[in-house]
Amino acid sequence: MVVVHQNSVDCNKRSMTQKYHIDCLVDQLLSPTRRYTRFGLGPIQEGQGLTIANNLRRALLDGVPGWGITSASFQGAKHEFMVLEGVRESVLEILLNLREVVLTTEFDLETKPLLGFLNKQGPCLVYAKDLVLPKGLTVVDPNQVIASISSDGQLSGEFRIEYGTKFNPKSFSSKTTPFLAIGGSFFPIKRVNYTIQKELNPITGEDNEYIFLELLTDNSIHPRRAILSAVDYLFDLFNPLKGYLV
């Protein structure tokens, strides 16, 4: 499915001599957790395209936060190399499958760590939709397989969910078995590419540059919102420096 958007957003420059237009040229869902989007941005004064595109790319890759499962505790599992009775996958395989679960929310939640739960009796396949999540969080791909359980097996435990741009391991205690850290996949933006083209502005007669920005996301955040988040990240990064120089 390909969606082409014709609407644009005008961003007036401080000098008021030029307007930026951000047009969504292609929006394609490749899989439940892979979304390709192509934007066109311009016109930009000659020589500024590389500065804007490069900084925007770094901000998209490093500064857009997301939710991720960072650790889990299963009944009967003392370490990640165990195999639980009646469960085909090892504990390590289950942890890695949980790490790949993509979470999303339609509104802002508290960014403190949250807890989710899982309790399934075999025989069955355990899917991402079987995870009991805190209110407000949902899985992007409900049919992602987590584990397979035989008739005499059971998979029961809890898992920790965190929000951020990187995984900072923290100790977390459980009343039953220890939480096993798996690291979180906090990066909604998987890949960013850009090209810069130069064209003659028919109105001013000047050479202008246009950025064509390609995003591959995990579909947990709208591409436009991701760009807005990246721009906010850049502002937050440079604003303290501005305060010292004024």
JSON list of C-alpha atoms in Angstrom, two decimals:
[
{"chain": "A", "resi": 1, "resn": "MET", "atom": "CA", "xyz": [0.00, 0.00, 0.00]},
{"chain": "A", "resi": 2, "resn": "VAL", "atom": "CA", "xyz": [1.41, 3.34, -1.03]},
{"chain": "A", "resi": 3, "resn": "VAL", "atom": "CA", "xyz": [-0.06, 6.62, 0.19]},
{"chain": "A", "resi": 4, "resn": "VAL", "atom": "CA", "xyz": [0.97, 9.88, -1.46]},
{"chain": "A", "resi": 5, "resn": "HIS", "atom": "CA", "xyz": [0.26, 13.09, 0.48]},
{"chain": "A", "resi": 6, "resn": "GLN", "atom": "CA", "xyz": [-0.11, 16.41, -1.27]},
{"chain": "A", "resi": 7, "resn": "ASN", "atom": "CA", "xyz": [-0.37, 18.61, 1.81]},
{"chain": "A", "resi": 8, "resn": "SER", "atom": "CA", "xyz": [2.65, 20.59, 2.96]},
{"chain": "A", "resi": 9, "resn": "VAL", "atom": "CA", "xyz": [3.84, 22.45, 6.02]},
{"chain": "A", "resi": 10, "resn": "ASP", "atom": "CA", "xyz": [5.28, 25.97, 5.72]},
{"chain": "A", "resi": 11, "resn": "CYS", "atom": "CA", "xyz": [8.05, 26.83, 8.15]},
{"chain": "A", "resi": 12, "resn": "ASN", "atom": "CA", "xyz": [8.92, 30.54, 7.92]},
{"chain": "A", "resi": 13, "resn": "LYS", "atom": "CA", "xyz": [12.57, 31.35, 8.36]},
{"chain": "A", "resi": 14, "resn": "ARG", "atom": "CA", "xyz": [13.59, 34.02, 10.83]},
{"chain": "A", "resi": 15, "resn": "SER", "atom": "CA", "xyz": [14.58, 36.34, 7.98]},
{"chain": "A", "resi": 16, "resn": "MET", "atom": "CA", "xyz": [11.12, 35.85, 6.40]},
{"chain": "A", "resi": 17, "resn": "THR", "atom": "CA", "xyz": [12.81, 35.69, 2.97]},
{"chain": "A", "resi": 18, "resn": "GLN", "atom": "CA", "xyz": [12.17, 32.01, 2.34]},
{"chain": "A", "resi": 19, "resn": "LYS", "atom": "CA", "xyz": [9.64, 29.31, 3.14]},
{"chain": "A", "resi": 20, "resn": "TYR", "atom": "CA", "xyz": [10.32, 25.65, 3.76]},
{"chain": "A", "resi": 21, "resn": "HIS", "atom": "CA", "xyz": [7.84, 23.10, 2.46]},
{"chain": "A", "resi": 22, "resn": "ILE", "atom": "CA", "xyz": [7.83, 19.57, 3.86]},
{"chain": "A", "resi": 23, "resn": "ASP", "atom": "CA", "xyz": [5.93, 17.24, 1.55]},
{"chain": "A", "resi": 24, "resn": "CYS", "atom": "CA", "xyz": [5.30, 13.55, 2.18]},
{"chain": "A", "resi": 25, "resn": "LEU", "atom": "CA", "xyz": [6.00, 12.00, -1.23]},
{"chain": "A", "resi": 26, "resn": "VAL", "atom": "CA", "xyz": [5.71, 8.30, -0.42]},
{"chain": "A", "resi": 27, "resn": "ASP", "atom": "CA", "xyz": [4.32, 6.44, 2.60]},
{"chain": "A", "resi": 28, "resn": "GLN", "atom": "CA", "xyz": [4.53, 2.67, 2.26]},
{"chain": "A", "resi": 29, "resn": "LEU", "atom": "CA", "xyz": [3.82, -0.06, 4.82]},
{"chain": "A", "resi": 30, "resn": "LEU", "atom": "CA", "xyz": [6.31, -2.86, 4.11]},
{"chain": "A", "resi": 31, "resn": "SER", "atom": "CA", "xyz": [5.30, -5.05, 7.06]},
{"chain": "A", "resi": 32, "resn": "PRO", "atom": "CA", "xyz": [3.52, -4.55, 10.40]},
{"chain": "A", "resi": 33, "resn": "THR", "atom": "CA", "xyz": [6.78, -3.23, 11.91]},
{"chain": "A", "resi": 34, "resn": "ARG", "atom": "CA", "xyz": [8.45, -1.66, 8.86]},
{"chain": "A", "resi": 35, "resn": "ARG", "atom": "CA", "xyz": [7.25, 1.60, 7.27]},
{"chain": "A", "resi": 36, "resn": "TYR", "atom": "CA", "xyz": [9.03, 3.48, 4.49]},
{"chain": "A", "resi": 37, "resn": "THR", "atom": "CA", "xyz": [8.41, 7.21, 4.08]},
{"chain": "A", "resi": 38, "resn": "ARG", "atom": "CA", "xyz": [9.99, 9.72, 1.72]},
{"chain": "A", "resi": 39, "resn": "PHE", "atom": "CA", "xyz": [9.83, 13.46, 2.33]},
{"chain": "A", "resi": 40, "resn": "GLY", "atom": "CA", "xyz": [10.82, 16.43, 0.20]},
{"chain": "A", "resi": 41, "resn": "LEU", "atom": "CA", "xyz": [12.07, 19.53, 2.05]},
{"chain": "A", "resi": 42, "resn": "GLY", "atom": "CA", "xyz": [12.86, 22.90, 0.52]},
{"chain": "A", "resi": 43, "resn": "PRO", "atom": "CA", "xyz": [13.65, 25.28, -0.98]},
{"chain": "A", "resi": 44, "resn": "ILE", "atom": "CA", "xyz": [16.82, 25.84, 1.05]},
{"chain": "A", "resi": 45, "resn": "GLN", "atom": "CA", "xyz": [19.54, 28.39, 0.43]},
{"chain": "A", "resi": 46, "resn": "GLU", "atom": "CA", "xyz": [22.53, 27.02, -1.43]},
{"chain": "A", "resi": 47, "resn": "GLY", "atom": "CA", "xyz": [25.07, 25.45, 0.91]},
{"chain": "A", "resi": 48, "resn": "GLN", "atom": "CA", "xyz": [22.66, 24.84, 3.79]},
{"chain": "A", "resi": 49, "resn": "GLY", "atom": "CA", "xyz": [21.18, 21.54, 2.59]},
{"chain": "A", "resi": 50, "resn": "LEU", "atom": "CA", "xyz": [24.00, 19.34, 3.87]},
{"chain": "A", "resi": 51, "resn": "THR", "atom": "CA", "xyz": [24.02, 21.06, 7.28]},
{"chain": "A", "resi": 52, "resn": "ILE", "atom": "CA", "xyz": [20.29, 20.61, 7.77]},
{"chain": "A", "resi": 53, "resn": "ALA", "atom": "CA", "xyz": [20.10, 17.08, 6.35]},
{"chain": "A", "resi": 54, "resn": "ASN", "atom": "CA", "xyz": [23.07, 15.68, 8.27]},
{"chain": "A", "resi": 55, "resn": "ASN", "atom": "CA", "xyz": [21.96, 17.08, 11.63]},
{"chain": "A", "resi": 56, "resn": "LEU", "atom": "CA", "xyz": [18.39, 15.98, 11.04]},
{"chain": "A", "resi": 57, "resn": "ARG", "atom": "CA", "xyz": [19.56, 12.47, 10.20]},
{"chain": "A", "resi": 58, "resn": "ARG", "atom": "CA", "xyz": [21.63, 12.19, 13.41]},
{"chain": "A", "resi": 59, "resn": "ALA", "atom": "CA", "xyz": [18.74, 13.55, 15.50]},
{"chain": "A", "resi": 60, "resn": "LEU", "atom": "CA", "xyz": [16.31, 11.06, 13.95]},
{"chain": "A", "resi": 61, "resn": "LEU", "atom": "CA", "xyz": [18.59, 8.13, 14.71]},
{"chain": "A", "resi": 62, "resn": "ASP", "atom": "CA", "xyz": [19.66, 9.21, 18.21]},
{"chain": "A", "resi": 63, "resn": "GLY", "atom": "CA", "xyz": [17.03, 11.58, 19.58]},
{"chain": "A", "resi": 64, "resn": "VAL", "atom": "CA", "xyz": [13.64, 9.97, 18.92]},
{"chain": "A", "resi": 65, "resn": "PRO", "atom": "CA", "xyz": [12.62, 7.97, 22.03]},
{"chain": "A", "resi": 66, "resn": "GLY", "atom": "CA", "xyz": [10.51, 4.84, 22.18]},
{"chain": "A", "resi": 67, "resn": "TRP", "atom": "CA", "xyz": [9.16, 2.14, 24.50]},
{"chain": "A", "resi": 68, "resn": "GLY", "atom": "CA", "xyz": [10.94, -1.19, 24.90]},
{"chain": "A", "resi": 69, "resn": "ILE", "atom": "CA", "xyz": [10.88, -4.34, 27.04]},
{"chain": "A", "resi": 70, "resn": "THR", "atom": "CA", "xyz": [14.17, -4.31, 28.95]},
{"chain": "A", "resi": 71, "resn": "SER", "atom": "CA", "xyz": [13.99, -7.27, 31.34]},
{"chain": "A", "resi": 72, "resn": "ALA", "atom": "CA", "xyz": [11.76, -10.19, 32.25]},
{"chain": "A", "resi": 73, "resn": "SER", "atom": "CA", "xyz": [11.22, -12.72, 35.01]},
{"chain": "A", "resi": 74, "resn": "PHE", "atom": "CA", "xyz": [9.72, -16.17, 34.39]},
{"chain": "A", "resi": 75, "resn": "GLN", "atom": "CA", "xyz": [8.48, -18.63, 36.96]},
{"chain": "A", "resi": 76, "resn": "GLY", "atom": "CA", "xyz": [11.10, -21.36, 37.33]},
{"chain": "A", "resi": 77, "resn": "ALA", "atom": "CA", "xyz": [13.83, -19.53, 35.38]},
{"chain": "A", "resi": 78, "resn": "LYS", "atom": "CA", "xyz": [16.96, -18.77, 37.40]},
{"chain": "A", "resi": 79, "resn": "HIS", "atom": "CA", "xyz": [19.07, -17.74, 34.40]},
{"chain": "A", "resi": 80, "resn": "GLU", "atom": "CA", "xyz": [18.69, -17.14, 30.67]},
{"chain": "A", "resi": 81, "resn": "PHE", "atom": "CA", "xyz": [20.25, -20.45, 29.60]},
{"chain": "A", "resi": 82, "resn": "MET", "atom": "CA", "xyz": [17.53, -22.60, 31.15]},
{"chain": "A", "resi": 83, "resn": "VAL", "atom": "CA", "xyz": [14.84, -24.46, 29.25]},
{"chain": "A", "resi": 84, "resn": "LEU", "atom": "CA", "xyz": [11.45, -24.41, 30.94]},
{"chain": "A", "resi": 85, "resn": "GLU", "atom": "CA", "xyz": [9.46, -27.63, 31.06]},
{"chain": "A", "resi": 86, "resn": "GLY", "atom": "CA", "xyz": [6.93, -27.79, 28.24]},
{"chain": "A", "resi": 87, "resn": "VAL", "atom": "CA", "xyz": [8.30, -24.73, 26.45]},
{"chain": "A", "resi": 88, "resn": "ARG", "atom": "CA", "xyz": [10.07, -25.28, 23.14]},
{"chain": "A", "resi": 89, "resn": "GLU", "atom": "CA", "xyz": [12.23, -22.15, 23.21]},
{"chain": "A", "resi": 90, "resn": "SER", "atom": "CA", "xyz": [14.98, -21.51, 25.72]},
{"chain": "A", "resi": 91, "resn": "VAL", "atom": "CA", "xyz": [14.62, -18.62, 28.12]},
{"chain": "A", "resi": 92, "resn": "LEU", "atom": "CA", "xyz": [17.21, -16.71, 26.09]},
{"chain": "A", "resi": 93, "resn": "GLU", "atom": "CA", "xyz": [15.16, -17.13, 22.90]},
{"chain": "A", "resi": 94, "resn": "ILE", "atom": "CA", "xyz": [12.04, -15.89, 24.67]},
{"chain": "A", "resi": 95, "resn": "LEU", "atom": "CA", "xyz": [13.93, -12.86, 25.98]},
{"chain": "A", "resi": 96, "resn": "LEU", "atom": "CA", "xyz": [15.16, -12.02, 22.49]},
{"chain": "A", "resi": 97, "resn": "ASN", "atom": "CA", "xyz": [11.64, -12.35, 21.11]},
{"chain": "A", "resi": 98, "resn": "LEU", "atom": "CA", "xyz": [10.36, -9.99, 23.80]},
{"chain": "A", "resi": 99, "resn": "ARG", "atom": "CA", "xyz": [13.11, -7.53, 22.96]},
{"chain": "A", "resi": 100, "resn": "GLU", "atom": "CA", "xyz": [11.81, -7.32, 19.38]},
{"chain": "A", "resi": 101, "resn": "VAL", "atom": "CA", "xyz": [8.22, -6.54, 20.42]},
{"chain": "A", "resi": 102, "resn": "VAL", "atom": "CA", "xyz": [7.38, -3.04, 19.14]},
{"chain": "A", "resi": 103, "resn": "LEU", "atom": "CA", "xyz": [5.24, -0.98, 21.50]},
{"chain": "A", "resi": 104, "resn": "THR", "atom": "CA", "xyz": [3.33, 2.19, 20.77]},
{"chain": "A", "resi": 105, "resn": "THR", "atom": "CA", "xyz": [0.92, 4.61, 22.43]},
{"chain": "A", "resi": 106, "resn": "GLU", "atom": "CA", "xyz": [-1.55, 7.17, 21.10]},
{"chain": "A", "resi": 107, "resn": "PHE", "atom": "CA", "xyz": [-1.01, 9.60, 23.97]},
{"chain": "A", "resi": 108, "resn": "ASP", "atom": "CA", "xyz": [1.72, 10.66, 26.38]},
{"chain": "A", "resi": 109, "resn": "LEU", "atom": "CA", "xyz": [2.38, 8.35, 29.31]},
{"chain": "A", "resi": 110, "resn": "GLU", "atom": "CA", "xyz": [4.50, 8.76, 32.38]},
{"chain": "A", "resi": 111, "resn": "THR", "atom": "CA", "xyz": [8.05, 7.87, 31.42]},
{"chain": "A", "resi": 112, "resn": "LYS", "atom": "CA", "xyz": [8.71, 5.87, 34.57]},
{"chain": "A", "resi": 113, "resn": "PRO", "atom": "CA", "xyz": [9.35, 2.09, 34.22]},
{"chain": "A", "resi": 114, "resn": "LEU", "atom": "CA", "xyz": [6.18, 0.01, 33.88]},
{"chain": "A", "resi": 115, "resn": "LEU", "atom": "CA", "xyz": [5.34, -3.65, 34.41]},
{"chain": "A", "resi": 116, "resn": "GLY", "atom": "CA", "xyz": [3.60, -6.10, 32.11]},
{"chain": "A", "resi": 117, "resn": "PHE", "atom": "CA", "xyz": [2.52, -9.69, 32.68]},
{"chain": "A", "resi": 118, "resn": "LEU", "atom": "CA", "xyz": [2.21, -13.01, 30.85]},
{"chain": "A", "resi": 119, "resn": "ASN", "atom": "CA", "xyz": [0.44, -16.19, 31.85]},
{"chain": "A", "resi": 120, "resn": "LYS", "atom": "CA", "xyz": [-0.33, -18.85, 29.22]},
{"chain": "A", "resi": 121, "resn": "GLN", "atom": "CA", "xyz": [-1.13, -22.55, 29.59]},
{"chain": "A", "resi": 122, "resn": "GLY", "atom": "CA", "xyz": [-0.33, -24.96, 26.75]},
{"chain": "A", "resi": 123, "resn": "PRO", "atom": "CA", "xyz": [-0.78, -26.31, 24.24]},
{"chain": "A", "resi": 124, "resn": "CYS", "atom": "CA", "xyz": [-0.61, -23.02, 22.36]},
{"chain": "A", "resi": 125, "resn": "LEU", "atom": "CA", "xyz": [1.53, -20.45, 20.64]},
{"chain": "A", "resi": 126, "resn": "VAL", "atom": "CA", "xyz": [2.22, -17.33, 22.65]},
{"chain": "A", "resi": 127, "resn": "TYR", "atom": "CA", "xyz": [1.79, -14.15, 20.62]},
{"chain": "A", "resi": 128, "resn": "ALA", "atom": "CA", "xyz": [2.59, -10.52, 21.36]},
{"chain": "A", "resi": 129, "resn": "LYS", "atom": "CA", "xyz": [-1.16, -9.90, 21.74]},
{"chain": "A", "resi": 130, "resn": "ASP", "atom": "CA", "xyz": [-1.10, -12.23, 24.78]},
{"chain": "A", "resi": 131, "resn": "LEU", "atom": "CA", "xyz": [1.11, -9.81, 26.71]},
{"chain": "A", "resi": 132, "resn": "VAL", "atom": "CA", "xyz": [-0.82, -7.95, 29.40]},
{"chain": "A", "resi": 133, "resn": "LEU", "atom": "CA", "xyz": [0.38, -4.36, 29.02]},
{"chain": "A", "resi": 134, "resn": "PRO", "atom": "CA", "xyz": [-0.13, -1.24, 31.12]},
{"chain": "A", "resi": 135, "resn": "LYS", "atom": "CA", "xyz": [-3.05, 0.93, 30.08]},
{"chain": "A", "resi": 136, "resn": "GLY", "atom": "CA", "xyz": [-2.23, 3.05, 27.05]},
{"chain": "A", "resi": 137, "resn": "LEU", "atom": "CA", "xyz": [0.41, 0.77, 25.53]},
{"chain": "A", "resi": 138, "resn": "THR", "atom": "CA", "xyz": [-0.30, -1.56, 22.61]},
{"chain": "A", "resi": 139, "resn": "VAL", "atom": "CA", "xyz": [1.76, -3.84, 20.40]},
{"chain": "A", "resi": 140, "resn": "VAL", "atom": "CA", "xyz": [2.31, -2.88, 16.76]},
{"chain": "A", "resi": 141, "resn": "ASP", "atom": "CA", "xyz": [2.35, -6.49, 15.54]},
{"chain": "A", "resi": 142, "resn": "PRO", "atom": "CA", "xyz": [-0.04, -8.56, 17.69]},
{"chain": "A", "resi": 143, "resn": "ASN", "atom": "CA", "xyz": [0.78, -11.75, 15.73]},
{"chain": "A", "resi": 144, "resn": "GLN", "atom": "CA", "xyz": [4.48, -11.79, 16.55]},
{"chain": "A", "resi": 145, "resn": "VAL", "atom": "CA", "xyz": [5.32, -15.22, 18.04]},
{"chain": "A", "resi": 146, "resn": "ILE", "atom": "CA", "xyz": [6.94, -15.17, 21.48]},
{"chain": "A", "resi": 147, "resn": "ALA", "atom": "CA", "xyz": [7.05, -18.88, 22.38]},
{"chain": "A", "resi": 148, "resn": "SER", "atom": "CA", "xyz": [5.38, -22.23, 21.78]},
{"chain": "A", "resi": 149, "resn": "ILE", "atom": "CA", "xyz": [4.05, -24.30, 24.69]},
{"chain": "A", "resi": 150, "resn": "SER", "atom": "CA", "xyz": [3.19, -28.01, 24.74]},
{"chain": "A", "resi": 151, "resn": "SER", "atom": "CA", "xyz": [0.18, -29.54, 26.52]},
{"chain": "A", "resi": 152, "resn": "ASP", "atom": "CA", "xyz": [2.05, -29.96, 29.80]},
{"chain": "A", "resi": 153, "resn": "GLY", "atom": "CA", "xyz": [3.76, -26.56, 29.72]},
{"chain": "A", "resi": 154, "resn": "GLN", "atom": "CA", "xyz": [3.08, -23.13, 31.15]},
{"chain": "A", "resi": 155, "resn": "LEU", "atom": "CA", "xyz": [4.76, -19.78, 30.68]},
{"chain": "A", "resi": 156, "resn": "SER", "atom": "CA", "xyz": [4.19, -17.33, 33.49]},
{"chain": "A", "resi": 157, "resn": "GLY", "atom": "CA", "xyz": [6.09, -14.19, 34.41]},
{"chain": "A", "resi": 158, "resn": "GLU", "atom": "CA", "xyz": [6.37, -10.43, 34.28]},
{"chain": "A", "resi": 159, "resn": "PHE", "atom": "CA", "xyz": [8.45, -8.00, 32.30]},
{"chain": "A", "resi": 160, "resn": "ARG", "atom": "CA", "xyz": [9.70, -4.45, 32.67]},
{"chain": "A", "resi": 161, "resn": "ILE", "atom": "CA", "xyz": [8.98, -1.74, 30.09]},
{"chain": "A", "resi": 162, "resn": "GLU", "atom": "CA", "xyz": [11.04, 1.45, 29.84]},
{"chain": "A", "resi": 163, "resn": "TYR", "atom": "CA", "xyz": [11.01, 4.62, 27.75]},
{"chain": "A", "resi": 164, "resn": "GLY", "atom": "CA", "xyz": [14.02, 6.38, 26.30]},
{"chain": "A", "resi": 165, "resn": "THR", "atom": "CA", "xyz": [16.61, 6.54, 23.55]},
{"chain": "A", "resi": 166, "resn": "LYS", "atom": "CA", "xyz": [19.11, 4.10, 25.05]},
{"chain": "A", "resi": 167, "resn": "PHE", "atom": "CA", "xyz": [19.20, 1.20, 27.49]},
{"chain": "A", "resi": 168, "resn": "ASN", "atom": "CA", "xyz": [20.65, 1.91, 30.93]},
{"chain": "A", "resi": 169, "resn": "PRO", "atom": "CA", "xyz": [20.77, -1.36, 32.91]},
{"chain": "A", "resi": 170, "resn": "LYS", "atom": "CA", "xyz": [19.26, -0.98, 36.36]},
{"chain": "A", "resi": 171, "resn": "SER", "atom": "CA", "xyz": [18.77, -3.55, 39.08]},
{"chain": "A", "resi": 172, "resn": "PHE", "atom": "CA", "xyz": [15.19, -4.63, 39.59]},
{"chain": "A", "resi": 173, "resn": "SER", "atom": "CA", "xyz": [14.00, -7.11, 42.21]},
{"chain": "A", "resi": 174, "resn": "SER", "atom": "CA", "xyz": [11.18, -9.62, 42.06]},
{"chain": "A", "resi": 175, "resn": "LYS", "atom": "CA", "xyz": [9.49, -11.51, 44.87]},
{"chain": "A", "resi": 176, "resn": "THR", "atom": "CA", "xyz": [9.94, -14.84, 43.07]},
{"chain": "A", "resi": 177, "resn": "THR", "atom": "CA", "xyz": [12.67, -15.13, 40.42]},
{"chain": "A", "resi": 178, "resn": "PRO", "atom": "CA", "xyz": [15.30, -12.60, 39.31]},
{"chain": "A", "resi": 179, "resn": "PHE", "atom": "CA", "xyz": [14.69, -10.23, 36.40]},
{"chain": "A", "resi": 180, "resn": "LEU", "atom": "CA", "xyz": [16.89, -11.06, 33.44]},
{"chain": "A", "resi": 181, "resn": "ALA", "atom": "CA", "xyz": [18.11, -8.02, 31.49]},
{"chain": "A", "resi": 182, "resn": "ILE", "atom": "CA", "xyz": [17.73, -8.17, 27.72]},
{"chain": "A", "resi": 183, "resn": "GLY", "atom": "CA", "xyz": [18.35, -4.56, 26.71]},
{"chain": "A", "resi": 184, "resn": "GLY", "atom": "CA", "xyz": [15.66, -2.49, 25.08]},
{"chain": "A", "resi": 185, "resn": "SER", "atom": "CA", "xyz": [15.03, -1.66, 21.44]},
{"chain": "A", "resi": 186, "resn": "PHE", "atom": "CA", "xyz": [14.38, 2.07, 21.91]},
{"chain": "A", "resi": 187, "resn": "PHE", "atom": "CA", "xyz": [14.98, 3.22, 18.36]},
{"chain": "A", "resi": 188, "resn": "PRO", "atom": "CA", "xyz": [11.78, 3.71, 16.31]},
{"chain": "A", "resi": 189, "resn": "ILE", "atom": "CA", "xyz": [13.84, 5.03, 13.39]},
{"chain": "A", "resi": 190, "resn": "LYS", "atom": "CA", "xyz": [15.75, 2.15, 11.86]},
{"chain": "A", "resi": 191, "resn": "ARG", "atom": "CA", "xyz": [17.38, 3.86, 8.89]},
{"chain": "A", "resi": 192, "resn": "VAL", "atom": "CA", "xyz": [17.66, 7.37, 7.45]},
{"chain": "A", "resi": 193, "resn": "ASN", "atom": "CA", "xyz": [19.02, 8.33, 4.04]},
{"chain": "A", "resi": 194, "resn": "TYR", "atom": "CA", "xyz": [19.00, 11.64, 2.23]},
{"chain": "A", "resi": 195, "resn": "THR", "atom": "CA", "xyz": [19.91, 13.16, -1.11]},
{"chain": "A", "resi": 196, "resn": "ILE", "atom": "CA", "xyz": [20.30, 16.83, -1.98]},
{"chain": "A", "resi": 197, "resn": "GLN", "atom": "CA", "xyz": [19.35, 18.26, -5.36]},
{"chain": "A", "resi": 198, "resn": "LYS", "atom": "CA", "xyz": [19.99, 21.77, -6.66]},
{"chain": "A", "resi": 199, "resn": "GLU", "atom": "CA", "xyz": [17.45, 23.63, -8.77]},
{"chain": "A", "resi": 200, "resn": "LEU", "atom": "CA", "xyz": [16.99, 27.17, -10.03]},
{"chain": "A", "resi": 201, "resn": "ASN", "atom": "CA", "xyz": [14.26, 29.09, -8.20]},
{"chain": "A", "resi": 202, "resn": "PRO", "atom": "CA", "xyz": [12.00, 30.52, -10.94]},
{"chain": "A", "resi": 203, "resn": "ILE", "atom": "CA", "xyz": [10.90, 33.41, -8.70]},
{"chain": "A", "resi": 204, "resn": "THR", "atom": "CA", "xyz": [14.17, 34.66, -7.18]},
{"chain": "A", "resi": 205, "resn": "GLY", "atom": "CA", "xyz": [16.51, 33.37, -9.87]},
{"chain": "A", "resi": 206, "resn": "GLU", "atom": "CA", "xyz": [18.78, 31.89, -7.18]},
{"chain": "A", "resi": 207, "resn": "ASP", "atom": "CA", "xyz": [20.06, 28.36, -6.91]},
{"chain": "A", "resi": 208, "resn": "ASN", "atom": "CA", "xyz": [18.16, 26.51, -4.18]},
{"chain": "A", "resi": 209, "resn": "GLU", "atom": "CA", "xyz": [18.66, 23.09, -2.67]},
{"chain": "A", "resi": 210, "resn": "TYR", "atom": "CA", "xyz": [16.04, 20.45, -1.92]},
{"chain": "A", "resi": 211, "resn": "ILE", "atom": "CA", "xyz": [16.45, 17.60, 0.57]},
{"chain": "A", "resi": 212, "resn": "PHE", "atom": "CA", "xyz": [14.84, 14.24, -0.12]},
{"chain": "A", "resi": 213, "resn": "LEU", "atom": "CA", "xyz": [14.68, 12.40, 3.20]},
{"chain": "A", "resi": 214, "resn": "GLU", "atom": "CA", "xyz": [13.98, 8.66, 3.41]},
{"chain": "A", "resi": 215, "resn": "LEU", "atom": "CA", "xyz": [12.90, 7.07, 6.71]},
{"chain": "A", "resi": 216, "resn": "LEU", "atom": "CA", "xyz": [12.50, 3.42, 7.66]},
{"chain": "A", "resi": 217, "resn": "THR", "atom": "CA", "xyz": [10.62, 3.16, 10.97]},
{"chain": "A", "resi": 218, "resn": "ASP", "atom": "CA", "xyz": [9.19, 0.36, 13.11]},
{"chain": "A", "resi": 219, "resn": "ASN", "atom": "CA", "xyz": [5.72, 1.91, 12.64]},
{"chain": "A", "resi": 220, "resn": "SER", "atom": "CA", "xyz": [5.42, 2.83, 16.32]},
{"chain": "A", "resi": 221, "resn": "ILE", "atom": "CA", "xyz": [5.53, 6.56, 15.57]},
{"chain": "A", "resi": 222, "resn": "HIS", "atom": "CA", "xyz": [4.12, 8.62, 12.71]},
{"chain": "A", "resi": 223, "resn": "PRO", "atom": "CA", "xyz": [6.97, 9.78, 10.42]},
{"chain": "A", "resi": 224, "resn": "ARG", "atom": "CA", "xyz": [5.93, 13.44, 10.70]},
{"chain": "A", "resi": 225, "resn": "ARG", "atom": "CA", "xyz": [5.91, 13.16, 14.48]},
{"chain": "A", "resi": 226, "resn": "ALA", "atom": "CA", "xyz": [9.36, 11.59, 14.33]},
{"chain": "A", "resi": 227, "resn": "ILE", "atom": "CA", "xyz": [10.72, 14.60, 12.42]},
{"chain": "A", "resi": 228, "resn": "LEU", "atom": "CA", "xyz": [9.10, 16.97, 14.92]},
{"chain": "A", "resi": 229, "resn": "SER", "atom": "CA", "xyz": [10.66, 15.01, 17.79]},
{"chain": "A", "resi": 230, "resn": "ALA", "atom": "CA", "xyz": [14.07, 15.17, 16.09]},
{"chain": "A", "resi": 231, "resn": "VAL", "atom": "CA", "xyz": [13.79, 18.96, 15.62]},
{"chain": "A", "resi": 232, "resn": "ASP", "atom": "CA", "xyz": [12.82, 19.38, 19.29]},
{"chain": "A", "resi": 233, "resn": "TYR", "atom": "CA", "xyz": [15.84, 17.26, 20.23]},
{"chain": "A", "resi": 234, "resn": "LEU", "atom": "CA", "xyz": [18.13, 19.60, 18.28]},
{"chain": "A", "resi": 235, "resn": "PHE", "atom": "CA", "xyz": [16.59, 22.69, 19.90]},
{"chain": "A", "resi": 236, "resn": "ASP", "atom": "CA", "xyz": [17.05, 21.17, 23.36]},
{"chain": "A", "resi": 237, "resn": "LEU", "atom": "CA", "xyz": [20.64, 20.35, 22.49]},
{"chain": "A", "resi": 238, "resn": "PHE", "atom": "CA", "xyz": [21.63, 23.86, 21.41]},
{"chain": "A", "resi": 239, "resn": "ASN", "atom": "CA", "xyz": [19.39, 26.09, 23.56]},
{"chain": "A", "resi": 240, "resn": "PRO", "atom": "CA", "xyz": [21.61, 25.80, 26.69]},
{"chain": "A", "resi": 241, "resn": "LEU", "atom": "CA", "xyz": [24.59, 26.99, 24.62]},
{"chain": "A", "resi": 242, "resn": "LYS", "atom": "CA", "xyz": [22.60, 29.95, 23.38]},
{"chain": "A", "resi": 243, "resn": "GLY", "atom": "CA", "xyz": [21.80, 30.93, 26.96]},
{"chain": "A", "resi": 244, "resn": "TYR", "atom": "CA", "xyz": [25.47, 31.21, 27.82]},
{"chain": "A", "resi": 245, "resn": "LEU", "atom": "CA", "xyz": [26.27, 33.33, 24.77]},
{"chain": "A", "resi": 246, "resn": "VAL", "atom": "CA", "xyz": [23.48, 35.90, 25.02]}
]
